[in-house]
Amino acid sequence: MTIQLDLARVPFAADLARYGDSPAILTRSGILSYQELADRVTALARRLGPVRRLVALAAANDVDSLVAYLAALESGHPLIVVPADKPSALDAVLSVYDPDVVLRSRAGAAGFDERRPGTAHELHPDLALLLSTSGSTGSPKLVRLSHANVQSNAEAIADYLGIGPGDRAATTLPMSYSYGLSVINSHLLRGAGLVLTEHSVVDPCFWDLFRSAGATSFAAVPYTFELLERVGFAGMDLPGLRYVTQAGGRLDPDTVHSFAELGRRRGWNLFVMYGATEATARMAYLPPDLATTVPQTIGIPVPGGSFRIDPVPGLEHGELVYTGPNVMLGYAEDAGDLAAGRTIGELRTGDLARLHPAGVYEIVGRRSRFVKIVGLRVDLGRIEQILADLGAQSACAGNDAGLVVAVEGDHDTALLGKVLAQDAGLPRASVALHAVDSLPRLSTGKIDYPAVLALGLPASTRPAPVRGAGTAGPVSVRTIFAETLECPDIGDDDTFVSLGGDSLSYVAASVRLEQALGHLPANWHVTPVKDLQPHRRASRTRRLFAPIETSIVLRAAAIVCIISTHVGLFHWQGTAHVLMAVAGYNFARFQVSGERSVRLRRQLSSVARIVVPSVAFIAVAYLVTDHYSPANILLLNAVLGPEEVTTQWHFWFVEVLVYLLVAVTALLAIPWADLAERRYPLLFPLALTGAGLLTRFEVLDPGVPHTAPVLWIFALGWAIARARTAYQRCALSIVAVLTVPGYFQDVPREWTLLLGILLLIWVPVLPVPAGLRRLTAVLASSSLFAYLVHWLVYPPLAGMSPALAVAASLAAGAAYWALTMRATAALGRRKFRIGRRRSSEAADRAVRA
């Protein structure tokens, strides 16, 4: 079949030469002017020939791909664009549509594969461009776009963004994605420049090119903003930046507000946009001045377009319908559809919307994202919003059997599952939460919902697994965690840390786990339950000595030395400061992980587990003795107490530890500090160590008399937990060797502290006689409580027998620890029963509904 080219073509692609020597494309290799670009486009258009043919382009963000794209638009050849890095996408196109010509970018030399001299297809005269519907790479379903669609949407976008010849946009998105193409089209329409790159925003090379090329804008999808936070975008010097655009999915309102405010301070605008490939990219935009007042909305229609809201039976809100010159011709599912003209006149978005009082449109749900569970209609978008309100980034899929939710980052999935089921009115067993490092995404950055569903439906909807030899390990681990943490609902992917474990519960769990598994795996506290498996039976030599983690042994030994020194059984000072290093070490291991709001709750909970029993005991001590004051009860003696050393200074260790924990918790609640810690997990605590050394060497006065400054010791312990290589451990050892001497002006005391720090750095476990393993665990677990109670226990006994006074103090501390753990467990069980009852009541209501 032979079809001569007609005059139907995209005007901006045909008029490139009118901008002459203005820069059109800027790359690391140099600058290509509009005239040079036009010459290349014309040359390739001639090579495509006078017969109108179907062309497929495997596109990358490079000059050859851009020239090929423009040549097809300029000369009227219908073009299918697929990503160059997804061979399956091209394979699907070749199989279903059988293009006449295939163009590829091949390491700087354009590949031209002419599969036939003419065409095998009947091609509608309006057809200009075919794109994937959603960024997927294997579906044969394509969106048919006309020349007028492409031109009109480019004009609308250039209009509301105010694009001019001086603008230069960095290509942060793939050409095969309609959003990425819309950036190219709108800028070439106005004679602006394109900073062509395939680098990601996390790559420093991207920002180097951005600055050197004088870029004024870039496009972002929701995931991009997560990456921008990681790379410290807020602090970057980008003098040429004029605006940032966002589309490709809903961006949570808090992020919209935050980045809009950042832009206002730094002199650039944020344009939140709404669109679809079916509308050639854009349907609406939120004017930047409204981004801080109504950040949850999509704004107003693009120039030339309009919205209406059609009622949907059974739903509170109606469906958003768009009309405009950029609405597609229709879909294509095979080569025969390429001959069709316009089959639709308006676009039914499938989104549920309302008109906001501010005069802008707001998306409130998705018509197609509903499932029905136990008779209850569930909005999957609403599920994601519930979790977002709890500080968890998630993606939800499912069917009538149950929900599958992927939760990004280190979250307590068991707790989130309970809250989610309660809020949604669903039985807990119908919701499966899966913790993932990052949400599954398509190449466009959109959520890959089929991949979410593939994570697995709730266990109650699947056949029961066959139990075998390998199941004993996880069941045993669940029992240990359940009893240690008082958390009855434990899943395969839960970890000790995600279940709320901290340094107080770590000791008991580690000792029991080592007994159950036959060994204690490295990093067991962050290892999923399903991966904690039994080890072969230990040898006889191993049974004589139990390897126990060094931090646990140090805690047990330190409390014995502290109390013995106070009683006068023997004299060994310095171990209290070793405990400060261990406190920083454990803070880093248990309290510095996960999303900021989640770990803030975990940190505050950990502080409460120290403060509550301390305040309770000191209040009793205040009532039964005359040694203490109300400032002791409030843990403020170090600030408000007497300057002379009295009994009121007995609890200095607890007070200073609480001050440190509250201070670092507050610091990490600050976004820039949180970002710095995530980006530089070792350098961050080292910087704190440096700040602490200012008080250590008396450059600054910490304002806490009678206690040596300890921030640097705590921070050094934190850094030790972050060290991963021998080089890093050597560096930390050098810091310790250089800073500990002279600290107390007491050599034996300084050697004790230095030895404790070096053991923490270099020796992961210490051998303890097997018969003392349980005692070591109890002493370490109850060390804080023994420190508290010994001030009341030992004085009446020390005169009779110092050894008896030490033993009684340690026993009383263990008893107070056990009592506190029992009370905490009872409270936890009560909360769980209340939550379970509410979930059950909600489920009953759902069934009745």
PDB file of C-alpha atoms in Angstrom, residues 532-652:
ATOM      1  CA  LEU A 532      16.122 -16.528  61.759  1.00  0.00           C
ATOM      2  CA  GLN A 533      16.724 -20.260  61.478  1.00  0.00           C
ATOM      3  CA  PRO A 534      18.120 -22.868  63.897  1.00  0.00           C
ATOM      4  CA  HIS A 535      21.820 -23.687  63.670  1.00  0.00           C
ATOM      5  CA  ARG A 536      23.437 -27.063  63.989  1.00  0.00           C
ATOM      6  CA  ARG A 537      24.011 -28.217  67.564  1.00  0.00           C
ATOM      7  CA  ALA A 538      26.929 -26.500  69.264  1.00  0.00           C
ATOM      8  CA  SER A 539      30.087 -28.421  70.074  1.00  0.00           C
ATOM      9  CA  ARG A 540      31.020 -29.361  73.640  1.00  0.00           C
ATOM     10  CA  THR A 541      33.683 -26.640  73.754  1.00  0.00           C
ATOM     11  CA  ARG A 542      31.124 -24.073  72.710  1.00  0.00           C
ATOM     12  CA  ARG A 543      28.711 -25.194  75.433  1.00  0.00           C
ATOM     13  CA  LEU A 544      31.340 -24.466  78.129  1.00  0.00           C
ATOM     14  CA  PHE A 545      31.354 -20.798  77.146  1.00  0.00           C
ATOM     15  CA  ALA A 546      28.451 -18.797  75.802  1.00  0.00           C
ATOM     16  CA  PRO A 547      29.339 -16.008  73.377  1.00  0.00           C
ATOM     17  CA  ILE A 548      27.390 -12.943  74.496  1.00  0.00           C
ATOM     18  CA  GLU A 549      27.355  -9.627  72.703  1.00  0.00           C
ATOM     19  CA  THR A 550      29.974  -7.245  74.060  1.00  0.00           C
ATOM     20  CA  SER A 551      27.539  -4.440  74.838  1.00  0.00           C
ATOM     21  CA  ILE A 552      25.553  -6.811  77.059  1.00  0.00           C
ATOM     22  CA  VAL A 553      28.626  -7.981  78.949  1.00  0.00           C
ATOM     23  CA  LEU A 554      29.742  -4.365  79.422  1.00  0.00           C
ATOM     24  CA  ARG A 555      26.362  -3.424  80.875  1.00  0.00           C
ATOM     25  CA  ALA A 556      26.429  -6.322  83.330  1.00  0.00           C
ATOM     26  CA  ALA A 557      30.035  -5.727  84.364  1.00  0.00           C
ATOM     27  CA  ALA A 558      29.531  -1.974  84.666  1.00  0.00           C
ATOM     28  CA  ILE A 559      26.596  -2.158  87.064  1.00  0.00           C
ATOM     29  CA  VAL A 560      28.487  -4.598  89.292  1.00  0.00           C
ATOM     30  CA  CYS A 561      31.502  -2.253  89.345  1.00  0.00           C
ATOM     31  CA  ILE A 562      29.386   0.847  89.981  1.00  0.00           C
ATOM     32  CA  ILE A 563      27.507  -0.615  92.942  1.00  0.00           C
ATOM     33  CA  SER A 564      30.582  -2.354  94.353  1.00  0.00           C
ATOM     34  CA  THR A 565      32.520   0.927  94.222  1.00  0.00           C
ATOM     35  CA  HIS A 566      29.708   2.813  95.980  1.00  0.00           C
ATOM     36  CA  VAL A 567      29.382   0.083  98.650  1.00  0.00           C
ATOM     37  CA  GLY A 568      33.150  -0.221  99.114  1.00  0.00           C
ATOM     38  CA  LEU A 569      33.484  -3.882  98.178  1.00  0.00           C
ATOM     39  CA  PHE A 570      36.212  -2.854  95.703  1.00  0.00           C
ATOM     40  CA  HIS A 571      37.134   0.316  93.837  1.00  0.00           C
ATOM     41  CA  TRP A 572      36.792   0.433  90.025  1.00  0.00           C
ATOM     42  CA  GLN A 573      35.675   3.713  88.483  1.00  0.00           C
ATOM     43  CA  GLY A 574      34.992   4.668  84.861  1.00  0.00           C
ATOM     44  CA  THR A 575      32.356   2.074  84.024  1.00  0.00           C
ATOM     45  CA  ALA A 576      29.470   4.559  84.256  1.00  0.00           C
ATOM     46  CA  HIS A 577      31.000   6.413  81.325  1.00  0.00           C
ATOM     47  CA  VAL A 578      31.425   3.128  79.452  1.00  0.00           C
ATOM     48  CA  LEU A 579      27.651   2.781  79.847  1.00  0.00           C
ATOM     49  CA  MET A 580      27.255   6.196  78.166  1.00  0.00           C
ATOM     50  CA  ALA A 581      29.124   4.881  75.131  1.00  0.00           C
ATOM     51  CA  VAL A 582      26.944   1.751  75.180  1.00  0.00           C
ATOM     52  CA  ALA A 583      23.841   3.979  75.384  1.00  0.00           C
ATOM     53  CA  GLY A 584      24.886   5.832  72.222  1.00  0.00           C
ATOM     54  CA  TYR A 585      25.711   2.517  70.549  1.00  0.00           C
ATOM     55  CA  ASN A 586      22.261   1.119  71.320  1.00  0.00           C
ATOM     56  CA  PHE A 587      20.515   4.359  70.375  1.00  0.00           C
ATOM     57  CA  ALA A 588      21.965   4.067  66.873  1.00  0.00           C
ATOM     58  CA  ARG A 589      20.993   0.403  66.577  1.00  0.00           C
ATOM     59  CA  PHE A 590      17.413   0.617  67.817  1.00  0.00           C
ATOM     60  CA  GLN A 591      16.226   4.201  67.551  1.00  0.00           C
ATOM     61  CA  VAL A 592      17.720   5.605  64.339  1.00  0.00           C
ATOM     62  CA  SER A 593      15.911   3.809  61.542  1.00  0.00           C
ATOM     63  CA  GLY A 594      12.713   4.157  59.569  1.00  0.00           C
ATOM     64  CA  GLU A 595      10.649   7.132  58.480  1.00  0.00           C
ATOM     65  CA  ARG A 596      11.037  10.248  60.633  1.00  0.00           C
ATOM     66  CA  SER A 597       7.626  10.235  62.326  1.00  0.00           C
ATOM     67  CA  VAL A 598       7.834   6.509  63.087  1.00  0.00           C
ATOM     68  CA  ARG A 599      11.256   6.656  64.645  1.00  0.00           C
ATOM     69  CA  LEU A 600      10.298   9.783  66.586  1.00  0.00           C
ATOM     70  CA  ARG A 601       7.524   7.797  68.244  1.00  0.00           C
ATOM     71  CA  ARG A 602       9.958   4.971  68.906  1.00  0.00           C
ATOM     72  CA  GLN A 603      12.532   7.334  70.409  1.00  0.00           C
ATOM     73  CA  LEU A 604       9.985   9.015  72.670  1.00  0.00           C
ATOM     74  CA  SER A 605       8.700   5.629  73.785  1.00  0.00           C
ATOM     75  CA  SER A 606      12.240   4.554  74.643  1.00  0.00           C
ATOM     76  CA  VAL A 607      12.816   7.719  76.687  1.00  0.00           C
ATOM     77  CA  ALA A 608       9.544   7.072  78.512  1.00  0.00           C
ATOM     78  CA  ARG A 609      10.711   3.572  79.454  1.00  0.00           C
ATOM     79  CA  ILE A 610      13.624   5.219  81.268  1.00  0.00           C
ATOM     80  CA  VAL A 611      11.848   8.259  82.683  1.00  0.00           C
ATOM     81  CA  VAL A 612       8.716   6.602  84.098  1.00  0.00           C
ATOM     82  CA  PRO A 613      10.362   3.974  86.338  1.00  0.00           C
ATOM     83  CA  SER A 614      13.062   6.473  87.339  1.00  0.00           C
ATOM     84  CA  VAL A 615      10.600   9.168  88.359  1.00  0.00           C
ATOM     85  CA  ALA A 616       8.406   6.618  90.142  1.00  0.00           C
ATOM     86  CA  PHE A 617      11.288   5.273  92.243  1.00  0.00           C
ATOM     87  CA  ILE A 618      12.808   8.668  93.009  1.00  0.00           C
ATOM     88  CA  ALA A 619       9.385   9.898  94.149  1.00  0.00           C
ATOM     89  CA  VAL A 620       9.253   7.004  96.620  1.00  0.00           C
ATOM     90  CA  ALA A 621      12.816   7.731  97.733  1.00  0.00           C
ATOM     91  CA  TYR A 622      11.846  11.374  98.280  1.00  0.00           C
ATOM     92  CA  LEU A 623       8.953  10.332 100.518  1.00  0.00           C
ATOM     93  CA  VAL A 624      10.862   7.838 102.673  1.00  0.00           C
ATOM     94  CA  THR A 625      14.149   9.740 103.059  1.00  0.00           C
ATOM     95  CA  ASP A 626      15.315  13.310 103.357  1.00  0.00           C
ATOM     96  CA  HIS A 627      18.096  12.830 100.795  1.00  0.00           C
ATOM     97  CA  TYR A 628      16.287  14.140  97.731  1.00  0.00           C
ATOM     98  CA  SER A 629      14.273  17.097  96.458  1.00  0.00           C
ATOM     99  CA  PRO A 630      11.419  17.691  93.976  1.00  0.00           C
ATOM    100  CA  ALA A 631      14.119  18.552  91.397  1.00  0.00           C
ATOM    101  CA  ASN A 632      15.281  14.935  91.644  1.00  0.00           C
ATOM    102  CA  ILE A 633      11.770  13.673  90.923  1.00  0.00           C
ATOM    103  CA  LEU A 634      11.626  15.895  87.824  1.00  0.00           C
ATOM    104  CA  LEU A 635      15.137  14.743  86.814  1.00  0.00           C
ATOM    105  CA  LEU A 636      16.253  18.364  86.945  1.00  0.00           C
ATOM    106  CA  ASN A 637      18.754  18.300  89.795  1.00  0.00           C
ATOM    107  CA  ALA A 638      21.658  18.704  87.344  1.00  0.00           C
ATOM    108  CA  VAL A 639      20.056  21.982  86.290  1.00  0.00           C
ATOM    109  CA  LEU A 640      18.295  23.217  89.449  1.00  0.00           C
ATOM    110  CA  GLY A 641      20.063  21.366  92.248  1.00  0.00           C
ATOM    111  CA  PRO A 642      22.771  22.541  94.633  1.00  0.00           C
ATOM    112  CA  GLU A 643      26.228  23.288  93.331  1.00  0.00           C
ATOM    113  CA  GLU A 644      27.910  21.356  96.144  1.00  0.00           C
ATOM    114  CA  VAL A 645      28.031  17.570  95.944  1.00  0.00           C
ATOM    115  CA  THR A 646      25.208  16.081  98.043  1.00  0.00           C
ATOM    116  CA  THR A 647      22.992  12.999  97.970  1.00  0.00           C
ATOM    117  CA  GLN A 648      20.821  14.877  95.482  1.00  0.00           C
ATOM    118  CA  TRP A 649      23.479  14.111  92.859  1.00  0.00           C
ATOM    119  CA  HIS A 650      22.966  10.346  93.212  1.00  0.00           C
ATOM    120  CA  PHE A 651      20.928  10.138  89.988  1.00  0.00           C
ATOM    121  CA  TRP A 652      23.169  12.258  87.753  1.00  0.00           C
TER     122      TRP A 652
END
